[in-house]
Short mmCIF file of C-alpha atoms in Angstrom, two decimals:
data_model
loop_
_atom_site.label_atom_id
_atom_site.label_comp_id
_atom_site.label_asym_id
_atom_site.label_seq_id
_atom_site.Cartn_x
_atom_site.Cartn_y
_atom_site.Cartn_z
CA MET G 382 -17.76 -35.38 17.50
CA SER G 383 -21.26 -34.05 17.81
CA ASP G 384 -21.35 -30.90 15.71
CA THR G 385 -24.36 -30.11 13.61
CA ILE G 386 -23.58 -29.19 10.00
CA ALA G 387 -24.92 -26.94 7.28
CA VAL G 388 -24.90 -26.95 3.50
CA ALA G 389 -21.50 -26.31 1.89
CA SER G 390 -20.95 -23.40 -0.49
CA SER G 391 -17.16 -23.52 -1.08
CA GLU G 392 -14.64 -26.07 -2.28
CA VAL G 393 -13.21 -26.09 1.26
CA ARG G 394 -15.38 -25.11 4.18
CA ILE G 395 -14.02 -25.16 7.74
CA ARG G 396 -16.22 -24.43 10.71
CA ASN G 397 -15.39 -23.97 14.41
CA LEU G 398 -12.30 -26.19 14.15
CA HIS G 399 -10.52 -26.99 17.42
CA LYS G 400 -7.45 -29.14 18.01
CA VAL G 401 -5.71 -29.75 21.34
CA PHE G 402 -2.25 -31.26 21.90
CA GLY G 403 -1.12 -32.03 25.44
CA GLY G 404 -3.64 -29.70 26.99
CA ARG G 405 -2.72 -26.81 24.68
CA GLU G 406 -5.29 -25.63 22.16
CA VAL G 407 -3.41 -25.40 18.87
CA LEU G 408 -6.46 -24.47 16.81
CA SER G 409 -9.13 -22.41 18.49
CA GLY G 410 -12.35 -22.12 16.52
CA ILE G 411 -11.12 -21.77 12.93
CA ASP G 412 -13.70 -20.68 10.34
CA LEU G 413 -12.41 -20.54 6.77
CA ASP G 414 -13.74 -20.83 3.21
CA ILE G 415 -11.54 -21.58 0.20
CA PRO G 416 -13.40 -21.01 -3.07
CA ALA G 417 -13.02 -23.54 -5.87
CA GLY G 418 -10.10 -22.77 -8.17
CA SER G 419 -8.53 -20.28 -5.80
CA VAL G 420 -5.19 -20.11 -4.01
CA THR G 421 -5.13 -19.42 -0.26
CA ALA G 422 -1.80 -18.64 1.38
CA ILE G 423 -1.55 -19.16 5.14
CA ILE G 424 1.11 -17.22 7.01
CA GLY G 425 1.96 -16.66 10.66
CA PRO G 426 4.64 -17.29 13.29
CA SER G 427 5.98 -20.74 14.16
CA GLY G 428 3.61 -22.60 16.45
CA SER G 429 0.55 -20.67 15.31
CA GLY G 430 -1.22 -23.82 14.07
CA LYS G 431 -0.65 -23.50 10.31
CA SER G 432 0.56 -27.06 9.66
CA THR G 433 -2.02 -28.51 12.04
CA LEU G 434 -4.74 -26.73 10.10
CA LEU G 435 -3.59 -28.33 6.84
CA ARG G 436 -3.35 -31.76 8.45
CA CYS G 437 -6.91 -31.42 9.76
CA ILE G 438 -8.15 -30.64 6.25
CA ASN G 439 -7.15 -34.10 5.00
CA HIS G 440 -7.72 -35.78 8.37
CA LEU G 441 -4.08 -36.59 9.09
CA GLU G 442 -5.00 -34.92 12.38
CA ARG G 443 -8.40 -35.64 13.89
CA PRO G 444 -10.17 -32.44 14.99
CA ASP G 445 -11.37 -32.35 18.58
CA SER G 446 -14.44 -30.42 17.46
CA GLY G 447 -15.68 -28.64 14.41
CA TYR G 448 -15.49 -30.02 10.88
CA VAL G 449 -13.95 -29.70 7.43
CA GLU G 450 -15.82 -30.10 4.15
CA VAL G 451 -14.13 -30.58 0.78
CA GLY G 452 -16.38 -30.57 -2.26
CA GLY G 453 -19.43 -30.63 -0.01
CA GLU G 454 -18.34 -33.81 1.81
CA VAL G 455 -17.33 -33.79 5.48
CA ILE G 456 -13.81 -35.17 5.76
CA GLY G 457 -13.40 -38.03 8.22
CA TYR G 458 -17.04 -38.02 9.30
CA ARG G 459 -20.45 -38.71 7.84
CA PRO G 460 -23.62 -36.79 8.67
CA GLU G 461 -26.19 -38.85 10.51
CA LYS G 462 -29.36 -37.32 11.92
CA GLY G 463 -27.75 -33.89 12.18
CA ARG G 464 -24.59 -35.25 13.83
CA LEU G 465 -21.18 -36.35 12.60
CA ARG G 466 -20.07 -39.99 12.96
CA GLU G 467 -16.58 -41.23 12.17
CA ARG G 468 -16.10 -42.79 8.73
CA SER G 469 -14.36 -46.11 8.12
CA SER G 470 -10.61 -46.04 7.42
CA ARG G 471 -11.34 -47.15 3.84
CA ASP G 472 -13.74 -44.27 3.31
CA ILE G 473 -11.25 -41.78 4.77
CA ALA G 474 -8.58 -43.13 2.40
CA ARG G 475 -11.00 -42.56 -0.49
CA GLN G 476 -11.48 -38.97 0.60
CA ARG G 477 -7.75 -38.36 0.95
CA ALA G 478 -7.21 -39.57 -2.61
CA SER G 479 -8.87 -36.36 -3.83
CA ILE G 480 -6.64 -34.17 -1.63
CA GLY G 481 -2.98 -34.01 -2.66
CA MET G 482 -0.42 -32.96 -0.07
CA VAL G 483 3.16 -31.74 -0.39
CA PHE G 484 5.20 -31.86 2.82
CA GLN G 485 8.23 -29.91 4.02
CA GLN G 486 10.56 -32.91 3.89
CA PHE G 487 9.51 -34.40 0.51
CA ASN G 488 8.66 -37.84 2.05
CA LEU G 489 9.84 -39.77 -1.01
CA PHE G 490 10.67 -43.47 -0.82
CA GLY G 491 14.45 -43.59 -1.05
CA HIS G 492 14.55 -47.07 -2.59
CA ARG G 493 12.18 -46.15 -5.41
CA THR G 494 12.79 -44.07 -8.50
CA ALA G 495 11.10 -40.76 -9.22
CA ALA G 496 8.62 -42.48 -11.53
CA GLN G 497 7.93 -45.24 -8.99
CA ASN G 498 7.29 -42.69 -6.25
CA ILE G 499 4.75 -40.95 -8.46
CA ALA G 500 3.09 -44.16 -9.67
CA GLU G 501 2.71 -45.65 -6.17
CA GLY G 502 -0.70 -44.15 -5.40
CA GLN G 503 -2.06 -44.93 -8.84
CA LEU G 504 -1.03 -48.58 -8.61
CA ALA G 505 -2.64 -48.83 -5.16
CA ALA G 506 -5.85 -47.50 -6.70
CA GLY G 507 -5.81 -50.21 -9.38
CA VAL G 508 -4.46 -48.18 -12.30
CA PRO G 509 -2.65 -50.51 -14.77
CA ALA G 510 1.13 -50.36 -14.47
CA ALA G 511 1.67 -49.10 -18.02
CA ALA G 512 -0.81 -46.26 -17.54
CA ALA G 513 0.73 -45.36 -14.16
CA ARG G 514 4.22 -45.22 -15.71
CA ALA G 515 2.98 -43.06 -18.57
CA ARG G 516 1.27 -40.69 -16.15
CA ALA G 517 4.45 -40.46 -14.06
CA GLY G 518 6.42 -39.49 -17.17
CA GLU G 519 3.87 -36.83 -18.08
CA LEU G 520 3.97 -35.32 -14.62
CA LEU G 521 7.77 -35.31 -14.43
CA LYS G 522 7.78 -33.38 -17.69
CA ARG G 523 5.22 -30.98 -16.25
CA VAL G 524 7.46 -30.16 -13.27
CA GLY G 525 10.57 -29.79 -15.43
CA LEU G 526 12.11 -33.22 -14.81
CA ALA G 527 11.61 -34.95 -18.15
CA GLY G 528 14.04 -37.84 -18.53
CA ARG G 529 14.57 -38.31 -14.78
CA GLU G 530 12.09 -41.18 -14.41
CA GLY G 531 14.80 -43.59 -13.30
CA ALA G 532 16.56 -41.27 -10.84
CA TYR G 533 16.49 -42.14 -7.15
CA PRO G 534 15.93 -39.41 -4.55
CA SER G 535 19.60 -39.55 -3.52
CA GLU G 536 20.51 -38.60 -7.10
CA LEU G 537 18.31 -35.51 -7.07
CA SER G 538 18.75 -32.09 -5.47
CA GLY G 539 16.33 -30.99 -2.78
CA GLY G 540 14.47 -28.83 -5.27
CA GLN G 541 14.17 -31.73 -7.70
CA GLN G 542 12.93 -34.02 -4.93
CA GLN G 543 10.26 -31.51 -3.99
CA ARG G 544 9.20 -31.25 -7.63
CA VAL G 545 8.84 -35.04 -7.70
CA ALA G 546 6.70 -34.73 -4.56
CA ILE G 547 4.51 -32.17 -6.31
CA ALA G 548 4.15 -34.51 -9.30
CA ARG G 549 3.18 -37.30 -6.91
CA ALA G 550 0.50 -35.08 -5.35
CA LEU G 551 -0.94 -34.46 -8.83
CA ALA G 552 -0.94 -38.10 -9.90
CA ARG G 553 -4.53 -38.88 -8.94
CA ASP G 554 -5.99 -35.61 -10.25
CA PRO G 555 -6.90 -34.16 -6.84
CA ARG G 556 -9.51 -31.46 -6.50
CA LEU G 557 -7.39 -29.80 -3.80
CA ILE G 558 -3.65 -29.63 -3.08
CA LEU G 559 -2.20 -28.69 0.30
CA PHE G 560 1.38 -27.38 0.53
CA ASP G 561 2.98 -27.37 3.98
CA GLU G 562 5.92 -24.94 3.76
CA PRO G 563 7.15 -26.62 0.57
CA THR G 564 10.40 -24.62 0.41
CA SER G 565 11.42 -24.54 4.07
CA ALA G 566 13.80 -27.52 3.78
CA LEU G 567 15.53 -26.20 0.66
CA ASP G 568 18.75 -24.30 0.23
CA PRO G 569 17.98 -20.70 -0.81
CA GLU G 570 19.20 -21.18 -4.38
CA LEU G 571 16.71 -24.03 -4.90
CA VAL G 572 13.61 -22.24 -3.64
CA GLY G 573 12.85 -20.48 -6.92
CA GLU G 574 12.55 -23.65 -8.99
CA VAL G 575 9.89 -25.07 -6.66
CA LEU G 576 7.97 -21.81 -6.41
CA ALA G 577 7.95 -21.58 -10.21
CA VAL G 578 6.20 -24.96 -10.44
CA ILE G 579 3.62 -23.93 -7.83
CA LYS G 580 3.02 -20.62 -9.64
CA GLN G 581 2.35 -22.53 -12.84
CA LEU G 582 -0.11 -24.81 -11.03
CA ALA G 583 -1.91 -21.75 -9.69
CA THR G 584 -2.85 -20.83 -13.26
CA THR G 585 -4.57 -24.17 -13.93
CA GLY G 586 -7.65 -23.69 -11.78
CA ILE G 587 -6.85 -26.31 -9.14
CA THR G 588 -7.77 -25.30 -5.60
CA MET G 589 -4.68 -24.78 -3.43
CA ALA G 590 -3.87 -23.98 0.19
CA ILE G 591 -0.24 -23.09 0.91
CA VAL G 592 1.47 -22.58 4.25
CA THR G 593 4.49 -20.41 3.48
CA HIS G 594 6.97 -17.86 4.79
CA GLU G 595 7.65 -16.64 1.24
CA ILE G 596 5.76 -13.36 1.53
CA GLY G 597 6.57 -12.10 -1.98
CA PHE G 598 5.36 -15.40 -3.43
CA ALA G 599 2.14 -15.22 -1.40
CA ARG G 600 1.52 -11.68 -2.60
CA GLU G 601 1.97 -12.71 -6.24
CA VAL G 602 0.09 -16.02 -6.32
CA ALA G 603 -2.62 -16.00 -3.64
CA ASP G 604 -6.20 -14.91 -4.10
CA GLN G 605 -6.68 -14.93 -0.33
CA LEU G 606 -4.13 -14.44 2.45
CA VAL G 607 -4.82 -15.77 5.94
CA PHE G 608 -2.78 -14.69 8.96
CA LEU G 609 -2.86 -17.24 11.77
CA ASP G 610 -1.64 -16.49 15.29
CA GLY G 611 -2.21 -18.40 18.51
CA GLY G 612 -4.46 -20.89 16.74
CA GLN G 613 -6.83 -18.21 15.49
CA ILE G 614 -7.32 -16.35 12.23
CA VAL G 615 -6.57 -12.75 13.15
CA ASP G 616 -6.65 -11.31 9.64
CA ARG G 617 -7.61 -12.42 6.14
CA GLY G 618 -8.30 -10.87 2.78
CA ALA G 619 -6.62 -9.97 -0.47
CA PRO G 620 -2.82 -10.21 -0.11
CA ALA G 621 -2.27 -6.48 -0.53
CA ASP G 622 -4.85 -5.70 2.15
CA VAL G 623 -3.30 -8.04 4.71
CA LEU G 624 0.32 -7.26 3.88
CA ASP G 625 0.08 -3.51 3.36
CA ASN G 626 -3.06 -2.26 5.06
CA THR G 627 -3.80 -4.56 7.99
CA ASP G 628 -5.22 -3.04 11.15
CA ASN G 629 -3.94 -6.00 13.17
CA GLU G 630 -0.81 -5.07 15.09
CA ARG G 631 0.45 -8.65 15.37
CA ALA G 632 0.12 -9.24 11.63
CA ARG G 633 1.83 -5.94 10.86
CA ALA G 634 4.77 -6.79 13.13
CA PHE G 635 5.13 -10.29 11.65
CA VAL G 636 5.15 -9.05 8.05
CA ALA G 637 7.70 -6.34 8.89
CA ALA G 638 9.97 -8.91 10.56
CA VAL G 639 9.75 -11.38 7.67
CA LEU G 640 10.38 -8.73 5.03
#
């Protein structure tokens, strides 16, 4: 990494982001700002780089060039004499603690209860066990699962497991939450209960970036809609502008096919 950097002005600031897998450029010069307290929905065809973009934001994937800032701090790197140098693994872990992430496949520990899954990160950060348990109970109530503290993932539906995963992402009061197609692994009848929780979160002022194929949901919840294709942002703007009035032929065809 040898990119020069500038002063941040948004909660999330992405500049000239490139990522290559096996000789194929998955992200090709992404520039994106996500204002504090806003919701950005990211749509596009499979293989367009949407999930990779999210994983670069919290440094689960290491960019090949370019950089990501969250809250004015470069993620994974530290500025040094106008250049970016890799941070220590401990420092990167500290940065990730302020960025919650909800995955497609829930990623819950099967041998731990709902409350234990939620408390895990707090305990690792040194939060007393009693406080971590209390926080887990509060968050389960918030996502509509009050009284399910002792349930194991195998005893929960897919929608309930994803709601536990959302509660886990909230446990350390992140400044940003990333959702990577949070309903794609759910049966259709369970999608609504997860989207309802995310809609409620969108009213709280937390900054959110959501990769989704739920176009109606994106229209309703997002402040900004980003259409990604071939590793590039080909359209962005207010949801109605991108979904109804785009001049981009690829975006228009994708939206028509999804709807």
